[in-house]
Amino acid sequence: MLKVTIWNEYLHEINNAKVAEIYPTGIHGALAEALGREDFYVRTATLEQPEHGLTEEVLNATDVLIWWGHLAHDRVEDSIVEKVYQRVLGGMGLIVLHSGHASKIFSKLLGTPTGQLKWREADDKERIWVVNPAHPIAAGIGEYIELPKEEMYGEHFHIPAPDELVMISWFEGGEVFRSGVTYSRGRGKIFYFRPGHETYPTYHNPQIQRVIANGIRWAAPSAAASPVYGHTAPLEKIQPKA
């Protein structure tokens, strides 16, 4: 059984009555309930917990980490970011959701200022087109997902060219956005999935839940042997050179 940890700031839900009405147990709680119906062991962690809930014990027992952040990227301790970074390089999967694009961990792993993009909160309709229907993350989705209201993110999105482009969003105002992209870093796999602004019930949508569940299975650690670095003895006998 895959072990999943859902990390959420859990600030909007405490301080904004509209968000609390949509997500009474927090965004992490809504995702935990949905993903708990899958074949996953799910736990949650939040910003205000000691070590942000991401202790060494928790991270070592996590196959895939889900990350949602928005208000407090700067409050995430660098020492915790480094621990998550090393776990991803070592094989832990990472799914970054919505405004987690500007998180320290996503920027560190991708090596660019990933917080740079266009945005607008104006109840835009979003149509998320599947452009790679053969990808496992798109399994069971169909041609597109349509959300009646969402926050707009628009290009240019300051990320490196993705390893794989799975989904592209179109918005009612005319913008487009690379909304489902994958990367590999070390032995770990990373999936960024755009939708999920806190004032909309996006994470209650069964298709959005399906994409995240698919992403977990895709990002799960592989059984491949760890690479060996540093000085090494030759595999074959090296003949003396004349």
mmCIF file of C-alpha atoms in Angstrom:
data_model
loop_
_atom_site.group_PDB
_atom_site.id
_atom_site.type_symbol
_atom_site.label_atom_id
_atom_site.label_comp_id
_atom_site.label_asym_id
_atom_site.label_seq_id
_atom_site.Cartn_x
_atom_site.Cartn_y
_atom_site.Cartn_z
ATOM 1 C CA MET A 1 0.000 0.000 0.000
ATOM 2 C CA LEU A 2 1.432 3.370 -1.023
ATOM 3 C CA LYS A 3 2.013 5.768 1.854
ATOM 4 C CA VAL A 4 0.850 9.310 1.041
ATOM 5 C CA THR A 5 1.395 12.480 3.089
ATOM 6 C CA ILE A 6 -0.723 15.533 2.246
ATOM 7 C CA TRP A 7 0.898 18.816 3.296
ATOM 8 C CA ASN A 8 -1.220 21.960 3.509
ATOM 9 C CA GLU A 9 -0.583 25.360 5.072
ATOM 10 C CA TYR A 10 -4.069 25.243 6.654
ATOM 11 C CA LEU A 11 -4.261 29.013 7.011
ATOM 12 C CA HIS A 12 -7.018 30.071 4.607
ATOM 13 C CA GLU A 13 -9.448 27.594 6.149
ATOM 14 C CA ILE A 14 -8.860 29.043 9.635
ATOM 15 C CA ASN A 15 -8.962 32.729 8.683
ATOM 16 C CA ASN A 16 -11.478 32.871 5.813
ATOM 17 C CA ALA A 17 -15.100 31.851 6.450
ATOM 18 C CA LYS A 18 -15.765 31.254 2.734
ATOM 19 C CA VAL A 19 -12.876 28.810 2.484
ATOM 20 C CA ALA A 20 -13.886 27.133 5.751
ATOM 21 C CA GLU A 21 -17.376 26.563 4.344
ATOM 22 C CA ILE A 22 -15.968 24.873 1.235
ATOM 23 C CA TYR A 23 -13.303 22.892 3.111
ATOM 24 C CA PRO A 24 -14.489 22.502 6.726
ATOM 25 C CA THR A 25 -11.729 19.982 7.473
ATOM 26 C CA GLY A 26 -9.162 21.869 5.385
ATOM 27 C CA ILE A 27 -7.959 21.231 1.855
ATOM 28 C CA HIS A 28 -5.795 18.469 3.294
ATOM 29 C CA GLY A 29 -8.838 16.942 4.955
ATOM 30 C CA ALA A 30 -10.874 16.955 1.734
ATOM 31 C CA LEU A 31 -8.033 15.344 -0.187
ATOM 32 C CA ALA A 32 -7.411 12.811 2.579
ATOM 33 C CA GLU A 33 -11.071 11.774 2.515
ATOM 34 C CA ALA A 34 -11.056 11.335 -1.269
ATOM 35 C CA LEU A 35 -7.702 9.565 -1.460
ATOM 36 C CA GLY A 36 -8.583 7.411 1.524
ATOM 37 C CA ARG A 37 -11.119 5.686 -0.722
ATOM 38 C CA GLU A 38 -8.208 4.527 -2.873
ATOM 39 C CA ASP A 39 -5.641 1.875 -1.982
ATOM 40 C CA PHE A 40 -3.427 4.386 -0.143
ATOM 41 C CA TYR A 41 -2.396 4.900 3.446
ATOM 42 C CA VAL A 42 -2.962 8.646 3.933
ATOM 43 C CA ARG A 43 -1.705 11.032 6.599
ATOM 44 C CA THR A 44 -1.702 14.837 6.729
ATOM 45 C CA ALA A 45 0.714 17.534 7.896
ATOM 46 C CA THR A 46 0.322 21.301 8.259
ATOM 47 C CA LEU A 47 2.484 24.383 8.591
ATOM 48 C CA GLU A 48 1.922 25.104 12.281
ATOM 49 C CA GLN A 49 2.878 21.633 13.485
ATOM 50 C CA PRO A 50 6.413 21.083 14.850
ATOM 51 C CA GLU A 51 8.761 20.780 11.851
ATOM 52 C CA HIS A 52 5.646 21.593 9.755
ATOM 53 C CA GLY A 53 4.525 18.026 10.388
ATOM 54 C CA LEU A 54 7.344 16.781 8.161
ATOM 55 C CA THR A 55 9.609 15.126 10.671
ATOM 56 C CA GLU A 56 12.321 12.781 9.523
ATOM 57 C CA GLU A 57 10.155 9.882 10.659
ATOM 58 C CA VAL A 58 7.194 11.079 8.581
ATOM 59 C CA LEU A 59 9.272 11.784 5.466
ATOM 60 C CA ASN A 60 11.036 8.431 5.661
ATOM 61 C CA ALA A 61 7.622 6.748 5.815
ATOM 62 C CA THR A 62 6.236 8.697 2.823
ATOM 63 C CA ASP A 63 6.175 7.300 -0.723
ATOM 64 C CA VAL A 64 4.483 10.346 -2.251
ATOM 65 C CA LEU A 65 4.178 13.836 -0.753
ATOM 66 C CA ILE A 66 1.391 16.201 -1.870
ATOM 67 C CA TRP A 67 2.097 19.928 -1.387
ATOM 68 C CA TRP A 68 -0.418 22.803 -1.221
ATOM 69 C CA GLY A 69 0.758 26.241 -0.127
ATOM 70 C CA HIS A 70 -0.092 29.873 -0.806
ATOM 71 C CA LEU A 71 0.140 32.458 1.987
ATOM 72 C CA ALA A 72 3.250 31.339 3.813
ATOM 73 C CA HIS A 73 5.861 30.028 1.406
ATOM 74 C CA ASP A 74 8.428 32.168 3.222
ATOM 75 C CA ARG A 75 7.530 30.609 6.584
ATOM 76 C CA VAL A 76 8.545 27.116 5.512
ATOM 77 C CA GLU A 77 11.894 26.477 7.162
ATOM 78 C CA ASP A 78 14.819 25.954 4.819
ATOM 79 C CA SER A 79 15.946 22.945 6.841
ATOM 80 C CA ILE A 80 12.615 21.202 6.115
ATOM 81 C CA VAL A 81 12.824 22.138 2.435
ATOM 82 C CA GLU A 82 16.271 20.545 2.319
ATOM 83 C CA LYS A 83 14.957 17.344 3.911
ATOM 84 C CA VAL A 84 12.124 17.127 1.372
ATOM 85 C CA TYR A 85 14.582 17.893 -1.432
ATOM 86 C CA GLN A 86 16.886 15.066 -0.406
ATOM 87 C CA ARG A 87 13.961 12.652 -0.078
ATOM 88 C CA VAL A 88 12.804 13.486 -3.612
ATOM 89 C CA LEU A 89 16.314 12.929 -4.968
ATOM 90 C CA GLY A 90 16.282 9.631 -3.106
ATOM 91 C CA GLY A 91 13.048 8.457 -4.729
ATOM 92 C CA MET A 92 10.048 9.968 -2.930
ATOM 93 C CA GLY A 93 7.391 11.240 -5.320
ATOM 94 C CA LEU A 94 6.171 14.852 -5.098
ATOM 95 C CA ILE A 95 2.856 16.275 -6.318
ATOM 96 C CA VAL A 96 2.683 20.074 -6.229
ATOM 97 C CA LEU A 97 -0.801 21.557 -6.401
ATOM 98 C CA HIS A 98 -2.008 24.971 -7.580
ATOM 99 C CA SER A 99 -0.266 27.840 -5.735
ATOM 100 C CA GLY A 100 2.387 25.423 -4.543
ATOM 101 C CA HIS A 101 4.055 26.483 -7.797
ATOM 102 C CA ALA A 102 5.694 29.294 -5.805
ATOM 103 C CA SER A 103 6.883 27.052 -2.965
ATOM 104 C CA LYS A 104 10.525 26.875 -1.990
ATOM 105 C CA ILE A 105 10.679 23.143 -2.682
ATOM 106 C CA PHE A 106 9.289 23.389 -6.227
ATOM 107 C CA SER A 107 11.633 26.237 -7.130
ATOM 108 C CA LYS A 108 14.620 24.436 -5.596
ATOM 109 C CA LEU A 109 13.919 21.228 -7.500
ATOM 110 C CA LEU A 110 13.286 22.960 -10.833
ATOM 111 C CA GLY A 111 16.002 25.622 -10.534
ATOM 112 C CA THR A 112 13.895 28.549 -11.785
ATOM 113 C CA PRO A 113 11.711 31.259 -10.139
ATOM 114 C CA THR A 114 8.594 29.116 -10.490
ATOM 115 C CA GLY A 115 6.375 31.735 -8.848
ATOM 116 C CA GLN A 116 6.435 33.819 -12.034
ATOM 117 C CA LEU A 117 3.212 33.585 -14.078
ATOM 118 C CA LYS A 118 0.055 35.602 -14.839
ATOM 119 C CA TRP A 119 -2.988 35.241 -12.561
ATOM 120 C CA ARG A 120 -6.520 36.550 -12.121
ATOM 121 C CA GLU A 121 -9.300 35.606 -9.698
ATOM 122 C CA ALA A 122 -12.464 36.426 -11.676
ATOM 123 C CA ASP A 123 -14.539 33.217 -11.800
ATOM 124 C CA ASP A 124 -13.072 32.170 -15.153
ATOM 125 C CA LYS A 125 -14.261 28.924 -16.653
ATOM 126 C CA GLU A 126 -11.306 26.569 -17.009
ATOM 127 C CA ARG A 127 -11.068 23.763 -19.533
ATOM 128 C CA ILE A 128 -8.159 21.411 -18.798
ATOM 129 C CA TRP A 129 -7.272 19.624 -22.040
ATOM 130 C CA VAL A 130 -5.508 16.274 -21.959
ATOM 131 C CA VAL A 131 -2.746 16.584 -24.552
ATOM 132 C CA ASN A 132 -1.060 13.271 -23.725
ATOM 133 C CA PRO A 133 -3.949 10.777 -23.473
ATOM 134 C CA ALA A 134 -1.579 7.800 -23.232
ATOM 135 C CA HIS A 135 -0.020 9.083 -20.015
ATOM 136 C CA PRO A 136 -0.971 7.179 -16.823
ATOM 137 C CA ILE A 137 -1.883 10.438 -15.086
ATOM 138 C CA ALA A 138 -4.648 10.984 -17.650
ATOM 139 C CA ALA A 139 -6.188 7.524 -17.234
ATOM 140 C CA GLY A 140 -9.981 7.629 -17.064
ATOM 141 C CA ILE A 141 -10.247 11.376 -17.667
ATOM 142 C CA GLY A 142 -11.414 11.759 -21.258
ATOM 143 C CA GLU A 143 -10.548 14.683 -23.539
ATOM 144 C CA TYR A 144 -10.836 17.430 -20.941
ATOM 145 C CA ILE A 145 -12.017 18.484 -17.488
ATOM 146 C CA GLU A 146 -14.232 21.556 -17.309
ATOM 147 C CA LEU A 147 -14.391 23.655 -14.152
ATOM 148 C CA PRO A 148 -17.124 26.329 -14.110
ATOM 149 C CA LYS A 149 -15.131 28.721 -11.906
ATOM 150 C CA GLU A 150 -11.416 28.853 -11.093
ATOM 151 C CA GLU A 151 -8.538 31.244 -10.622
ATOM 152 C CA MET A 152 -6.719 31.903 -13.872
ATOM 153 C CA TYR A 153 -3.035 31.140 -14.305
ATOM 154 C CA GLY A 154 -1.526 32.240 -17.619
ATOM 155 C CA GLU A 155 1.706 31.873 -19.533
ATOM 156 C CA HIS A 156 4.526 32.543 -19.392
ATOM 157 C CA PHE A 157 5.024 30.076 -16.531
ATOM 158 C CA HIS A 158 8.697 30.258 -15.531
ATOM 159 C CA ILE A 159 9.502 26.557 -15.398
ATOM 160 C CA PRO A 160 12.030 24.488 -17.352
ATOM 161 C CA ALA A 161 10.723 22.587 -20.349
ATOM 162 C CA PRO A 162 8.801 19.673 -18.784
ATOM 163 C CA ASP A 163 9.900 16.084 -19.224
ATOM 164 C CA GLU A 164 6.262 15.437 -20.165
ATOM 165 C CA LEU A 165 3.380 17.801 -20.873
ATOM 166 C CA VAL A 166 0.181 16.012 -19.877
ATOM 167 C CA MET A 167 -2.435 18.789 -19.694
ATOM 168 C CA ILE A 168 -2.966 22.352 -20.895
ATOM 169 C CA SER A 169 -5.602 24.715 -19.507
ATOM 170 C CA TRP A 170 -7.679 27.224 -21.465
ATOM 171 C CA PHE A 171 -9.460 30.002 -19.597
ATOM 172 C CA GLU A 172 -12.555 31.993 -20.411
ATOM 173 C CA GLY A 173 -10.506 35.194 -20.555
ATOM 174 C CA GLY A 174 -8.370 33.735 -23.359
ATOM 175 C CA GLU A 175 -5.208 32.629 -21.561
ATOM 176 C CA VAL A 176 -3.600 29.194 -21.702
ATOM 177 C CA PHE A 177 -1.365 27.451 -19.175
ATOM 178 C CA ARG A 178 0.738 24.297 -18.878
ATOM 179 C CA SER A 179 -1.370 22.834 -16.106
ATOM 180 C CA GLY A 180 -0.129 19.244 -15.898
ATOM 181 C CA VAL A 181 3.638 18.744 -16.185
ATOM 182 C CA THR A 182 6.106 16.133 -14.984
ATOM 183 C CA TYR A 183 9.799 16.075 -14.109
ATOM 184 C CA SER A 184 12.324 13.670 -12.684
ATOM 185 C CA ARG A 185 15.006 14.734 -10.237
ATOM 186 C CA GLY A 186 17.455 12.102 -9.018
ATOM 187 C CA ARG A 187 15.340 8.999 -8.402
ATOM 188 C CA GLY A 188 12.187 11.016 -7.640
ATOM 189 C CA LYS A 189 9.282 11.950 -9.894
ATOM 190 C CA ILE A 190 7.432 15.274 -9.713
ATOM 191 C CA PHE A 191 3.946 16.155 -10.991
ATOM 192 C CA TYR A 192 2.629 19.724 -10.972
ATOM 193 C CA PHE A 193 -1.161 20.051 -11.309
ATOM 194 C CA ARG A 194 -2.588 23.575 -11.601
ATOM 195 C CA PRO A 195 -6.262 23.706 -10.436
ATOM 196 C CA GLY A 196 -7.262 24.129 -6.790
ATOM 197 C CA HIS A 197 -7.737 27.736 -5.659
ATOM 198 C CA GLU A 198 -9.009 27.759 -2.096
ATOM 199 C CA THR A 199 -12.228 29.739 -2.746
ATOM 200 C CA TYR A 200 -13.555 27.160 -5.231
ATOM 201 C CA PRO A 201 -14.680 23.560 -4.519
ATOM 202 C CA THR A 202 -12.223 22.139 -7.044
ATOM 203 C CA TYR A 203 -10.897 19.348 -4.828
ATOM 204 C CA HIS A 204 -14.422 17.967 -4.416
ATOM 205 C CA ASN A 205 -14.527 17.330 -8.182
ATOM 206 C CA PRO A 206 -14.230 13.557 -8.862
ATOM 207 C CA GLN A 207 -12.158 14.094 -12.026
ATOM 208 C CA ILE A 208 -9.671 16.290 -10.171
ATOM 209 C CA GLN A 209 -9.480 13.662 -7.447
ATOM 210 C CA ARG A 210 -8.875 11.016 -10.128
ATOM 211 C CA VAL A 211 -5.959 12.966 -11.633
ATOM 212 C CA ILE A 212 -4.318 13.328 -8.210
ATOM 213 C CA ALA A 213 -4.779 9.618 -7.459
ATOM 214 C CA ASN A 214 -3.307 8.771 -10.862
ATOM 215 C CA GLY A 215 -0.426 11.118 -10.115
ATOM 216 C CA ILE A 216 0.300 9.340 -6.851
ATOM 217 C CA ARG A 217 0.549 5.976 -8.571
ATOM 218 C CA TRP A 218 2.739 7.443 -11.319
ATOM 219 C CA ALA A 219 5.065 9.212 -8.853
ATOM 220 C CA ALA A 220 5.477 6.217 -6.545
ATOM 221 C CA PRO A 221 9.086 5.189 -5.892
ATOM 222 C CA SER A 222 10.544 2.652 -8.292
ATOM 223 C CA ALA A 223 12.325 -0.517 -7.272
ATOM 224 C CA ALA A 224 15.427 0.412 -9.260
ATOM 225 C CA ALA A 225 18.757 0.177 -7.443
ATOM 226 C CA SER A 226 20.222 3.391 -6.084
ATOM 227 C CA PRO A 227 23.013 4.880 -8.209
ATOM 228 C CA VAL A 228 26.556 4.749 -6.859
ATOM 229 C CA TYR A 229 28.619 7.945 -6.803
ATOM 230 C CA GLY A 230 32.219 8.819 -6.073
ATOM 231 C CA HIS A 231 35.508 6.992 -6.562
ATOM 232 C CA THR A 232 35.046 3.434 -7.775
ATOM 233 C CA ALA A 233 37.183 0.477 -8.752
ATOM 234 C CA PRO A 234 37.198 -0.627 -12.412
ATOM 235 C CA LEU A 235 34.853 -3.438 -13.428
ATOM 236 C CA GLU A 236 37.482 -4.887 -15.767
ATOM 237 C CA LYS A 237 41.211 -5.260 -15.363
ATOM 238 C CA ILE A 238 42.937 -2.239 -16.844
ATOM 239 C CA GLN A 239 45.868 -3.274 -18.961
ATOM 240 C CA PRO A 240 49.092 -1.348 -18.463
ATOM 241 C CA LYS A 241 49.661 1.188 -21.202
ATOM 242 C CA ALA A 242 52.895 0.980 -23.160
#
